[in-house]
PDB file of C-alpha atoms in Angstrom:
ATOM      1  CA  MET A1074     -12.091 143.450 288.682  1.00  0.00           C
ATOM      2  CA  THR A1075     -14.300 146.429 288.098  1.00  0.00           C
ATOM      3  CA  ALA A1076     -14.721 148.291 284.840  1.00  0.00           C
ATOM      4  CA  LYS A1077     -13.538 151.871 284.722  1.00  0.00           C
ATOM      5  CA  SER A1078     -16.235 154.449 284.486  1.00  0.00           C
ATOM      6  CA  PRO A1079     -16.058 156.961 281.608  1.00  0.00           C
ATOM      7  CA  ALA A1080     -15.189 159.652 284.114  1.00  0.00           C
ATOM      8  CA  THR A1081     -12.004 157.843 285.179  1.00  0.00           C
ATOM      9  CA  ARG A1082     -10.757 156.892 281.690  1.00  0.00           C
ATOM     10  CA  PRO A1083      -7.788 158.887 280.447  1.00  0.00           C
ATOM     11  CA  ALA A1084      -8.599 161.673 277.983  1.00  0.00           C
ATOM     12  CA  VAL A1085      -5.529 160.879 275.856  1.00  0.00           C
ATOM     13  CA  ILE A1086      -7.609 159.473 273.011  1.00  0.00           C
ATOM     14  CA  TRP A1087      -9.079 162.844 271.929  1.00  0.00           C
ATOM     15  CA  PRO A1088      -5.804 164.459 270.817  1.00  0.00           C
ATOM     16  CA  ALA A1089      -5.037 161.354 268.744  1.00  0.00           C
ATOM     17  CA  VAL A1090      -8.482 161.510 267.114  1.00  0.00           C
ATOM     18  CA  ILE A1091      -8.082 165.216 266.352  1.00  0.00           C
ATOM     19  CA  VAL A1092      -4.636 164.663 264.800  1.00  0.00           C
ATOM     20  CA  GLY A1093      -5.937 161.715 262.752  1.00  0.00           C
ATOM     21  CA  VAL A1094      -8.910 163.667 261.407  1.00  0.00           C
ATOM     22  CA  GLY A1095      -6.655 166.638 260.652  1.00  0.00           C
ATOM     23  CA  LEU A1096      -4.267 164.456 258.661  1.00  0.00           C
ATOM     24  CA  ILE A1097      -7.104 162.933 256.652  1.00  0.00           C
ATOM     25  CA  VAL A1098      -8.650 166.338 255.876  1.00  0.00           C
ATOM     26  CA  GLY A1099      -5.241 167.736 254.896  1.00  0.00           C
ATOM     27  CA  LEU A1100      -4.582 164.807 252.565  1.00  0.00           C
ATOM     28  CA  VAL A1101      -7.984 165.186 250.890  1.00  0.00           C
ATOM     29  CA  ILE A1102      -7.377 168.901 250.335  1.00  0.00           C
ATOM     30  CA  LEU A1103      -3.900 168.275 248.937  1.00  0.00           C
ATOM     31  CA  LEU A1104      -5.111 165.591 246.518  1.00  0.00           C
ATOM     32  CA  ALA A1105      -8.140 167.576 245.360  1.00  0.00           C
ATOM     33  CA  ASP A1106      -6.224 170.844 244.944  1.00  0.00           C
ATOM     34  CA  PRO A1107      -5.709 171.475 241.194  1.00  0.00           C
ATOM     35  CA  ILE A1108      -2.761 173.799 241.843  1.00  0.00           C
ATOM     36  CA  HIS A1109      -0.597 170.962 243.171  1.00  0.00           C
ATOM     37  CA  ARG A1110      -1.589 168.498 240.434  1.00  0.00           C
ATOM     38  CA  ILE A1111       0.820 168.148 237.525  1.00  0.00           C
ATOM     39  CA  PRO A1112      -1.147 168.292 234.257  1.00  0.00           C
ATOM     40  CA  SER A1113      -0.672 165.492 231.753  1.00  0.00           C
ATOM     41  CA  PRO A1114       0.873 166.216 228.341  1.00  0.00           C
ATOM     42  CA  ALA A1115      -2.611 165.896 226.820  1.00  0.00           C
ATOM     43  CA  GLU A1116      -3.903 168.633 229.153  1.00  0.00           C
ATOM     44  CA  GLN A1117      -0.850 170.811 228.529  1.00  0.00           C
ATOM     45  CA  ALA A1118      -1.401 170.549 224.760  1.00  0.00           C
ATOM     46  CA  ARG A1119      -4.791 172.284 225.091  1.00  0.00           C
ATOM     47  CA  SER A1120      -3.160 175.495 226.308  1.00  0.00           C
ATOM     48  CA  LYS A1121      -0.291 175.641 223.801  1.00  0.00           C
ATOM     49  CA  PRO A1122      -0.288 178.307 221.089  1.00  0.00           C
ATOM     50  CA  CYS A1123      -0.434 177.282 217.433  1.00  0.00           C
ATOM     51  CA  PRO A1124       2.957 176.487 215.880  1.00  0.00           C
ATOM     52  CA  VAL A1125       4.441 178.279 212.884  1.00  0.00           C
ATOM     53  CA  PRO A1126       3.611 176.220 209.760  1.00  0.00           C
ATOM     54  CA  ILE A1127       6.644 174.437 208.301  1.00  0.00           C
ATOM     55  CA  SER A1128       6.529 174.040 204.539  1.00  0.00           C
ATOM     56  CA  ILE A1129       8.932 173.698 201.638  1.00  0.00           C
ATOM     57  CA  ASN A1130       8.411 175.223 198.171  1.00  0.00           C
ATOM     58  CA  ASP A1131       7.274 171.971 196.514  1.00  0.00           C
ATOM     59  CA  ALA A1132       5.212 170.831 199.518  1.00  0.00           C
ATOM     60  CA  PRO A1133       1.411 170.675 199.598  1.00  0.00           C
ATOM     61  CA  ALA A1134      -0.498 173.628 201.045  1.00  0.00           C
ATOM     62  CA  ASN A1135      -0.914 174.269 204.746  1.00  0.00           C
ATOM     63  CA  ILE A1136      -3.644 172.383 206.599  1.00  0.00           C
ATOM     64  CA  THR A1137      -6.152 173.525 209.228  1.00  0.00           C
ATOM     65  CA  MET A1138      -6.136 171.036 212.108  1.00  0.00           C
ATOM     66  CA  PRO A1139      -9.574 169.428 212.372  1.00  0.00           C
ATOM     67  CA  ASP A1140     -11.331 168.698 215.686  1.00  0.00           C
ATOM     68  CA  LEU A1141     -10.658 164.991 216.214  1.00  0.00           C
ATOM     69  CA  VAL A1142     -11.642 164.518 219.874  1.00  0.00           C
ATOM     70  CA  GLY A1143     -13.781 161.426 220.457  1.00  0.00           C
ATOM     71  CA  GLN A1144     -12.827 159.758 217.178  1.00  0.00           C
ATOM     72  CA  ASN A1145     -11.065 156.438 216.657  1.00  0.00           C
ATOM     73  CA  ALA A1146      -7.278 156.887 216.669  1.00  0.00           C
ATOM     74  CA  GLY A1147      -6.731 154.521 213.727  1.00  0.00           C
ATOM     75  CA  SER A1148      -8.992 156.490 211.405  1.00  0.00           C
ATOM     76  CA  VAL A1149      -7.603 159.800 212.718  1.00  0.00           C
ATOM     77  CA  GLU A1150      -4.044 158.734 211.913  1.00  0.00           C
ATOM     78  CA  THR A1151      -5.091 157.716 208.387  1.00  0.00           C
ATOM     79  CA  ARG A1152      -7.033 160.972 207.914  1.00  0.00           C
ATOM     80  CA  LEU A1153      -4.136 163.208 209.016  1.00  0.00           C
ATOM     81  CA  LYS A1154      -1.640 161.409 206.794  1.00  0.00           C
ATOM     82  CA  GLY A1155      -4.170 161.638 203.950  1.00  0.00           C
ATOM     83  CA  LEU A1156      -4.292 165.416 204.451  1.00  0.00           C
ATOM     84  CA  GLY A1157      -0.552 165.489 203.763  1.00  0.00           C
ATOM     85  CA  LEU A1158       0.943 165.578 207.269  1.00  0.00           C
ATOM     86  CA  THR A1159       4.198 163.626 207.352  1.00  0.00           C
ATOM     87  CA  THR A1160       4.800 163.367 211.114  1.00  0.00           C
ATOM     88  CA  VAL A1161       1.796 162.046 213.051  1.00  0.00           C
ATOM     89  CA  GLU A1162       2.518 160.520 216.477  1.00  0.00           C
ATOM     90  CA  LEU A1163      -0.010 158.722 218.673  1.00  0.00           C
ATOM     91  CA  SER A1164       0.737 159.185 222.382  1.00  0.00           C
ATOM     92  CA  SER A1165      -1.065 157.614 225.338  1.00  0.00           C
ATOM     93  CA  ALA A1166      -2.812 160.110 227.614  1.00  0.00           C
ATOM     94  CA  ASN A1167      -3.287 157.339 230.186  1.00  0.00           C
ATOM     95  CA  PRO A1168      -0.283 156.845 232.502  1.00  0.00           C
ATOM     96  CA  LYS A1169      -1.150 153.129 232.813  1.00  0.00           C
ATOM     97  CA  TYR A1170      -0.278 152.608 229.136  1.00  0.00           C
ATOM     98  CA  LYS A1171       3.059 153.748 227.715  1.00  0.00           C
ATOM     99  CA  SER A1172       2.767 152.711 224.052  1.00  0.00           C
ATOM    100  CA  VAL A1173       0.041 152.705 221.439  1.00  0.00           C
ATOM    101  CA  TRP A1174       0.321 149.414 219.546  1.00  0.00           C
ATOM    102  CA  VAL A1175      -3.031 149.012 217.774  1.00  0.00           C
ATOM    103  CA  ALA A1176      -4.376 152.481 216.983  1.00  0.00           C
ATOM    104  CA  SER A1177      -7.921 151.258 216.346  1.00  0.00           C
ATOM    105  CA  ASN A1178      -8.229 150.296 220.053  1.00  0.00           C
ATOM    106  CA  TRP A1179      -7.784 153.911 221.169  1.00  0.00           C
ATOM    107  CA  THR A1180      -9.885 157.114 221.226  1.00  0.00           C
ATOM    108  CA  VAL A1181      -8.575 160.663 220.690  1.00  0.00           C
ATOM    109  CA  VAL A1182      -8.744 162.988 223.736  1.00  0.00           C
ATOM    110  CA  SER A1183      -6.695 165.950 222.399  1.00  0.00           C
ATOM    111  CA  THR A1184      -4.202 167.005 219.748  1.00  0.00           C
ATOM    112  CA  ASP A1185      -1.084 169.138 219.640  1.00  0.00           C
ATOM    113  CA  PRO A1186      -1.509 171.487 217.788  1.00  0.00           C
ATOM    114  CA  ASN A1187      -5.080 172.264 218.764  1.00  0.00           C
ATOM    115  CA  PRO A1188      -8.054 172.183 216.372  1.00  0.00           C
ATOM    116  CA  GLY A1189      -8.155 175.253 214.142  1.00  0.00           C
ATOM    117  CA  CYS A1190      -4.372 175.746 214.068  1.00  0.00           C
ATOM    118  CA  ILE A1191      -2.746 176.083 210.646  1.00  0.00           C
ATOM    119  CA  VAL A1192       0.070 173.562 210.174  1.00  0.00           C
ATOM    120  CA  GLY A1193       2.407 172.763 207.342  1.00  0.00           C
ATOM    121  CA  PRO A1194       2.937 169.236 206.033  1.00  0.00           C
ATOM    122  CA  TYR A1195       6.250 168.989 207.926  1.00  0.00           C
ATOM    123  CA  ASN A1196       4.941 170.111 211.319  1.00  0.00           C
ATOM    124  CA  SER A1197       4.900 167.416 213.977  1.00  0.00           C
ATOM    125  CA  VAL A1198       1.394 166.476 215.136  1.00  0.00           C
ATOM    126  CA  VAL A1199       0.848 164.582 218.402  1.00  0.00           C
ATOM    127  CA  VAL A1200      -2.514 162.894 218.886  1.00  0.00           C
ATOM    128  CA  TYR A1201      -3.188 162.056 222.549  1.00  0.00           C
ATOM    129  CA  VAL A1202      -5.314 158.944 222.919  1.00  0.00           C
ATOM    130  CA  THR A1203      -6.826 156.770 225.628  1.00  0.00           C
ATOM    131  CA  LYS A1204      -8.383 153.329 225.782  1.00  0.00           C
ATOM    132  CA  PRO A1205     -12.161 153.290 226.358  1.00  0.00           C
TER     133      PRO A1205
END
């Protein structure tokens, strides 16, 4: 039996290679394209406008949301409740984790409302956190 020379081999392999490379390049573009990526709730919170402060006559004064990014979630929760906010929710920004059980194990990545927003004591505040 003799081996086939390169000149006599079928040229069918090249179209398959071109299609394979095209599929890989297309997939990379699709995955890297920020337009087709759905932003997480933590990312969406950064672009939300400030809410209208909710207060009642006997309630404490309105509060300016502090910048809490990078801080420990346990101390942030205590700080916000100490400022007079009644509804503080910790929410995982990491899709691998659904619930925040021990706040001190988490770090703040964003808040809703954003830092600098004026909120009343009865406004809902969501603190998005992740595990280091």
